[in-house]
PDB file of C-alpha atoms in Angstrom:
ATOM      1  CA  MET A   1    -122.587 -47.390   6.722  1.00 56.00           C
ATOM      2  CA  PRO A   2    -125.235 -45.082   5.181  1.00 56.00           C
ATOM      3  CA  TYR A   3    -124.578 -43.534   1.792  1.00 67.00           C
ATOM      4  CA  LYS A   4    -125.774 -40.682  -0.315  1.00 77.00           C
ATOM      5  CA  ARG A   5    -126.820 -41.500  -3.884  1.00 78.00           C
ATOM      6  CA  GLU A   6    -127.011 -39.097  -6.761  1.00 78.00           C
ATOM      7  CA  TYR A   7    -128.004 -39.587 -10.387  1.00 79.00           C
ATOM      8  CA  ILE A   8    -126.161 -37.439 -12.919  1.00 77.00           C
ATOM      9  CA  ASN A   9    -125.847 -37.200 -16.707  1.00 69.00           C
ATOM     10  CA  LYS A  10    -129.610 -37.210 -17.355  1.00 70.00           C
ATOM     11  CA  ASN A  11    -130.006 -39.950 -14.708  1.00 66.00           C
ATOM     12  CA  TYR A  12    -127.864 -42.456 -16.631  1.00 82.00           C
ATOM     13  CA  VAL A  13    -125.071 -42.457 -13.992  1.00 87.00           C
ATOM     14  CA  ASN A  14    -125.391 -43.452 -10.338  1.00 87.00           C
ATOM     15  CA  VAL A  15    -122.869 -41.996  -7.895  1.00 90.00           C
ATOM     16  CA  LEU A  16    -122.538 -43.468  -4.422  1.00 89.00           C
ATOM     17  CA  TYR A  17    -120.904 -41.176  -1.839  1.00 91.00           C
ATOM     18  CA  SER A  18    -119.486 -42.013   1.596  1.00 88.00           C
ATOM     19  CA  THR A  19    -121.110 -40.291   4.577  1.00 84.00           C
ATOM     20  CA  ASN A  20    -118.089 -38.009   5.069  1.00 86.00           C
ATOM     21  CA  TRP A  21    -118.207 -36.798   1.438  1.00 88.00           C
ATOM     22  CA  ARG A  22    -118.719 -33.115   2.337  1.00 88.00           C
ATOM     23  CA  ASP A  23    -115.419 -32.938   4.242  1.00 90.00           C
ATOM     24  CA  ASP A  24    -113.445 -31.058   1.557  1.00 90.00           C
ATOM     25  CA  GLU A  25    -110.237 -31.345   3.573  1.00 92.00           C
ATOM     26  CA  LEU A  26    -110.032 -35.111   3.024  1.00 94.00           C
ATOM     27  CA  PRO A  27    -108.476 -36.580  -0.118  1.00 96.00           C
ATOM     28  CA  VAL A  28    -110.888 -38.216  -2.558  1.00 96.00           C
ATOM     29  CA  LEU A  29    -110.946 -41.955  -3.099  1.00 95.00           C
ATOM     30  CA  LEU A  30    -112.609 -42.295  -6.504  1.00 96.00           C
ATOM     31  CA  ILE A  31    -113.583 -45.850  -7.443  1.00 96.00           C
ATOM     32  CA  VAL A  32    -114.189 -46.627 -11.114  1.00 96.00           C
ATOM     33  CA  PRO A  33    -115.889 -50.009 -11.460  1.00 94.00           C
ATOM     34  CA  GLY A  34    -115.277 -52.881 -13.792  1.00 91.00           C
ATOM     35  CA  ASN A  35    -118.095 -54.585 -15.634  1.00 86.00           C
ATOM     36  CA  PRO A  36    -120.934 -54.478 -14.794  1.00 84.00           C
ATOM     37  CA  GLY A  37    -120.385 -50.865 -13.931  1.00 87.00           C
ATOM     38  CA  GLN A  38    -122.833 -50.628 -11.044  1.00 88.00           C
ATOM     39  CA  ALA A  39    -121.849 -48.510  -8.053  1.00 88.00           C
ATOM     40  CA  GLY A  40    -123.698 -50.696  -5.535  1.00 86.00           C
ATOM     41  CA  TYR A  41    -121.319 -53.620  -6.148  1.00 90.00           C
ATOM     42  CA  TYR A  42    -118.548 -51.576  -4.523  1.00 90.00           C
ATOM     43  CA  GLN A  43    -120.382 -50.474  -1.372  1.00 89.00           C
ATOM     44  CA  GLU A  44    -118.785 -53.087   0.888  1.00 90.00           C
ATOM     45  CA  TYR A  45    -115.338 -52.431  -0.601  1.00 91.00           C
ATOM     46  CA  MET A  46    -115.736 -48.685  -0.037  1.00 90.00           C
ATOM     47  CA  ASP A  47    -116.739 -49.352   3.607  1.00 87.00           C
ATOM     48  CA  PHE A  48    -113.698 -51.549   4.125  1.00 90.00           C
ATOM     49  CA  VAL A  49    -111.213 -49.050   2.693  1.00 89.00           C
ATOM     50  CA  ILE A  50    -112.621 -46.082   4.603  1.00 88.00           C
ATOM     51  CA  LEU A  51    -112.775 -47.896   7.934  1.00 88.00           C
ATOM     52  CA  HIS A  52    -109.309 -49.418   7.586  1.00 92.00           C
ATOM     53  CA  SER A  53    -107.786 -46.077   6.640  1.00 91.00           C
ATOM     54  CA  ASP A  54    -109.121 -44.531   9.866  1.00 89.00           C
ATOM     55  CA  GLU A  55    -111.513 -42.487   7.716  1.00 87.00           C
ATOM     56  CA  LYS A  56    -108.677 -40.464   6.173  1.00 93.00           C
ATOM     57  CA  TYR A  57    -110.515 -40.402   2.826  1.00 94.00           C
ATOM     58  CA  ARG A  58    -113.906 -39.420   1.493  1.00 93.00           C
ATOM     59  CA  ALA A  59    -114.980 -41.839  -1.168  1.00 93.00           C
ATOM     60  CA  CYS A  60    -117.313 -42.257  -4.112  1.00 94.00           C
ATOM     61  CA  VAL A  61    -118.086 -44.804  -6.788  1.00 94.00           C
ATOM     62  CA  VAL A  62    -119.172 -43.526 -10.203  1.00 94.00           C
ATOM     63  CA  SER A  63    -121.151 -46.108 -12.172  1.00 92.00           C
ATOM     64  CA  HIS A  64    -120.729 -46.547 -15.896  1.00 91.00           C
ATOM     65  CA  VAL A  65    -123.147 -44.502 -17.932  1.00 89.00           C
ATOM     66  CA  GLY A  66    -126.142 -46.654 -18.826  1.00 86.00           C
ATOM     67  CA  HIS A  67    -125.322 -49.423 -16.320  1.00 83.00           C
ATOM     68  CA  SER A  68    -126.892 -48.133 -13.130  1.00 71.00           C
ATOM     69  CA  PRO A  69    -129.747 -47.627 -13.694  1.00 71.00           C
ATOM     70  CA  ALA A  70    -129.901 -49.819 -16.769  1.00 72.00           C
ATOM     71  CA  SER A  71    -130.641 -48.144 -20.088  1.00 79.00           C
ATOM     72  CA  ASP A  72    -131.720 -49.236 -23.549  1.00 82.00           C
ATOM     73  CA  LYS A  73    -129.425 -46.572 -24.968  1.00 85.00           C
ATOM     74  CA  THR A  74    -125.941 -47.650 -26.105  1.00 87.00           C
ATOM     75  CA  PHE A  75    -122.858 -45.833 -24.783  1.00 88.00           C
ATOM     76  CA  SER A  76    -119.283 -46.105 -26.078  1.00 90.00           C
ATOM     77  CA  VAL A  77    -116.004 -46.462 -24.191  1.00 91.00           C
ATOM     78  CA  LYS A  78    -115.403 -42.794 -24.993  1.00 94.00           C
ATOM     79  CA  ASP A  79    -118.744 -41.977 -23.306  1.00 93.00           C
ATOM     80  CA  GLN A  80    -117.604 -43.870 -20.185  1.00 92.00           C
ATOM     81  CA  ILE A  81    -114.345 -41.907 -20.052  1.00 95.00           C
ATOM     82  CA  GLU A  82    -116.052 -38.566 -20.701  1.00 94.00           C
ATOM     83  CA  THR A  83    -118.608 -39.235 -17.952  1.00 92.00           C
ATOM     84  CA  LYS A  84    -115.845 -39.798 -15.378  1.00 95.00           C
ATOM     85  CA  LEU A  85    -113.985 -36.724 -16.638  1.00 95.00           C
ATOM     86  CA  GLN A  86    -117.185 -34.671 -16.356  1.00 93.00           C
ATOM     87  CA  PHE A  87    -117.720 -35.923 -12.801  1.00 94.00           C
ATOM     88  CA  ILE A  88    -114.176 -34.956 -11.754  1.00 96.00           C
ATOM     89  CA  THR A  89    -114.335 -31.478 -13.290  1.00 94.00           C
ATOM     90  CA  SER A  90    -117.867 -30.636 -12.153  1.00 92.00           C
ATOM     91  CA  LYS A  91    -118.228 -32.356  -8.761  1.00 92.00           C
ATOM     92  CA  LEU A  92    -114.747 -32.123  -7.228  1.00 94.00           C
ATOM     93  CA  GLU A  93    -113.262 -28.884  -6.021  1.00 93.00           C
ATOM     94  CA  PRO A  94    -110.159 -27.617  -7.884  1.00 92.00           C
ATOM     95  CA  GLY A  95    -106.997 -29.042  -6.380  1.00 92.00           C
ATOM     96  CA  ALA A  96    -108.730 -32.034  -4.777  1.00 95.00           C
ATOM     97  CA  LYS A  97    -106.248 -34.814  -4.054  1.00 96.00           C
ATOM     98  CA  ILE A  98    -107.598 -37.747  -6.040  1.00 97.00           C
ATOM     99  CA  HIS A  99    -106.673 -41.354  -5.301  1.00 96.00           C
ATOM    100  CA  LEU A 100    -108.248 -43.368  -8.096  1.00 96.00           C
ATOM    101  CA  ILE A 101    -108.976 -47.074  -7.868  1.00 95.00           C
ATOM    102  CA  GLY A 102    -109.824 -48.633 -11.216  1.00 95.00           C
ATOM    103  CA  HIS A 103    -111.114 -52.200 -11.229  1.00 94.00           C
ATOM    104  CA  SER A 104    -110.772 -54.229 -14.445  1.00 92.00           C
ATOM    105  CA  PHE A 105    -112.255 -52.025 -17.186  1.00 91.00           C
ATOM    106  CA  GLY A 106    -112.117 -49.154 -14.680  1.00 93.00           C
ATOM    107  CA  ALA A 107    -108.308 -49.428 -14.823  1.00 93.00           C
ATOM    108  CA  HIS A 108    -108.469 -48.679 -18.551  1.00 92.00           C
ATOM    109  CA  ILE A 109    -110.605 -45.608 -17.788  1.00 93.00           C
ATOM    110  CA  ALA A 110    -108.124 -44.532 -15.073  1.00 93.00           C
ATOM    111  CA  LEU A 111    -105.263 -44.559 -17.586  1.00 92.00           C
ATOM    112  CA  LYS A 112    -107.310 -42.583 -20.104  1.00 94.00           C
ATOM    113  CA  LEU A 113    -108.145 -39.963 -17.460  1.00 94.00           C
ATOM    114  CA  PHE A 114    -104.441 -39.659 -16.687  1.00 92.00           C
ATOM    115  CA  GLU A 115    -103.733 -39.209 -20.422  1.00 93.00           C
ATOM    116  CA  LYS A 116    -106.312 -36.396 -20.485  1.00 94.00           C
ATOM    117  CA  GLY A 117    -104.348 -34.527 -17.829  1.00 93.00           C
ATOM    118  CA  ILE A 118    -106.289 -35.345 -14.664  1.00 93.00           C
ATOM    119  CA  LYS A 119    -103.858 -34.931 -11.779  1.00 93.00           C
ATOM    120  CA  LEU A 120    -103.870 -38.017  -9.578  1.00 93.00           C
ATOM    121  CA  GLU A 121    -102.137 -38.394  -6.229  1.00 95.00           C
ATOM    122  CA  LYS A 122    -102.211 -42.151  -6.693  1.00 94.00           C
ATOM    123  CA  SER A 123    -103.756 -44.622  -9.065  1.00 93.00           C
ATOM    124  CA  ILE A 124    -104.388 -48.222  -8.101  1.00 93.00           C
ATOM    125  CA  LEU A 125    -105.280 -50.660 -10.878  1.00 93.00           C
ATOM    126  CA  LEU A 126    -107.068 -53.790  -9.604  1.00 90.00           C
ATOM    127  CA  PHE A 127    -107.053 -56.670 -12.089  1.00 86.00           C
ATOM    128  CA  PRO A 128    -106.596 -54.254 -14.987  1.00 83.00           C
ATOM    129  CA  MET A 129    -108.174 -54.907 -18.352  1.00 75.00           C
ATOM    130  CA  LEU A 130    -105.809 -52.834 -20.433  1.00 64.00           C
ATOM    131  CA  ASP A 131    -105.952 -54.518 -23.806  1.00 58.00           C
ATOM    132  CA  ASN A 132    -108.364 -56.377 -26.043  1.00 59.00           C
ATOM    133  CA  MET A 133    -109.858 -59.150 -23.919  1.00 57.00           C
ATOM    134  CA  ALA A 134    -110.813 -61.272 -26.929  1.00 57.00           C
ATOM    135  CA  ARG A 135    -107.214 -61.295 -28.136  1.00 58.00           C
ATOM    136  CA  CYS A 136    -105.963 -62.156 -24.637  1.00 55.00           C
ATOM    137  CA  LEU A 137    -108.379 -65.091 -24.416  1.00 52.00           C
ATOM    138  CA  LYS A 138    -107.280 -66.381 -27.841  1.00 48.00           C
ATOM    139  CA  GLN A 139    -103.650 -66.106 -26.748  1.00 47.00           C
ATOM    140  CA  GLN A 140    -104.340 -68.140 -23.585  1.00 50.00           C
ATOM    141  CA  ILE A 141    -106.120 -70.846 -25.595  1.00 48.00           C
ATOM    142  CA  CYS A 142    -103.240 -71.016 -28.109  1.00 41.00           C
ATOM    143  CA  GLU A 143    -100.716 -71.376 -25.290  1.00 48.00           C
ATOM    144  CA  LEU A 144    -102.668 -74.333 -23.912  1.00 46.00           C
ATOM    145  CA  CYS A 145    -102.609 -76.149 -27.284  1.00 39.00           C
TER     146      CYS A 145
END
């Protein structure tokens, strides 16, 4: 399936849009990636979801700032959240029905967007990374001992 690409936020963020993106009547399927935060990793997944939903959604993947394309500049978690918030408020029409899929670290961002008052029709958290991964790993190792 062909896609439209756009670079936003001074070209530090890659957005991959489905071919039916301009159909404002369709609800939005917004995919927030895990790590690495590259939009291209989710192309096949986006195809699958759109085709198996009988194309009832328009979809996009918003890369993490500084990940796609790669950057020497360092960005914080707050920067990642603000970039997604900026995308929603500037690129989506008011009242758009947003179905957000957050994968791993993207699930953390999804929850933060919800806390900031973004209205979501549905939020799906795939393999959520919601807490400190280092602490979780230490806990798993201690349980094995």
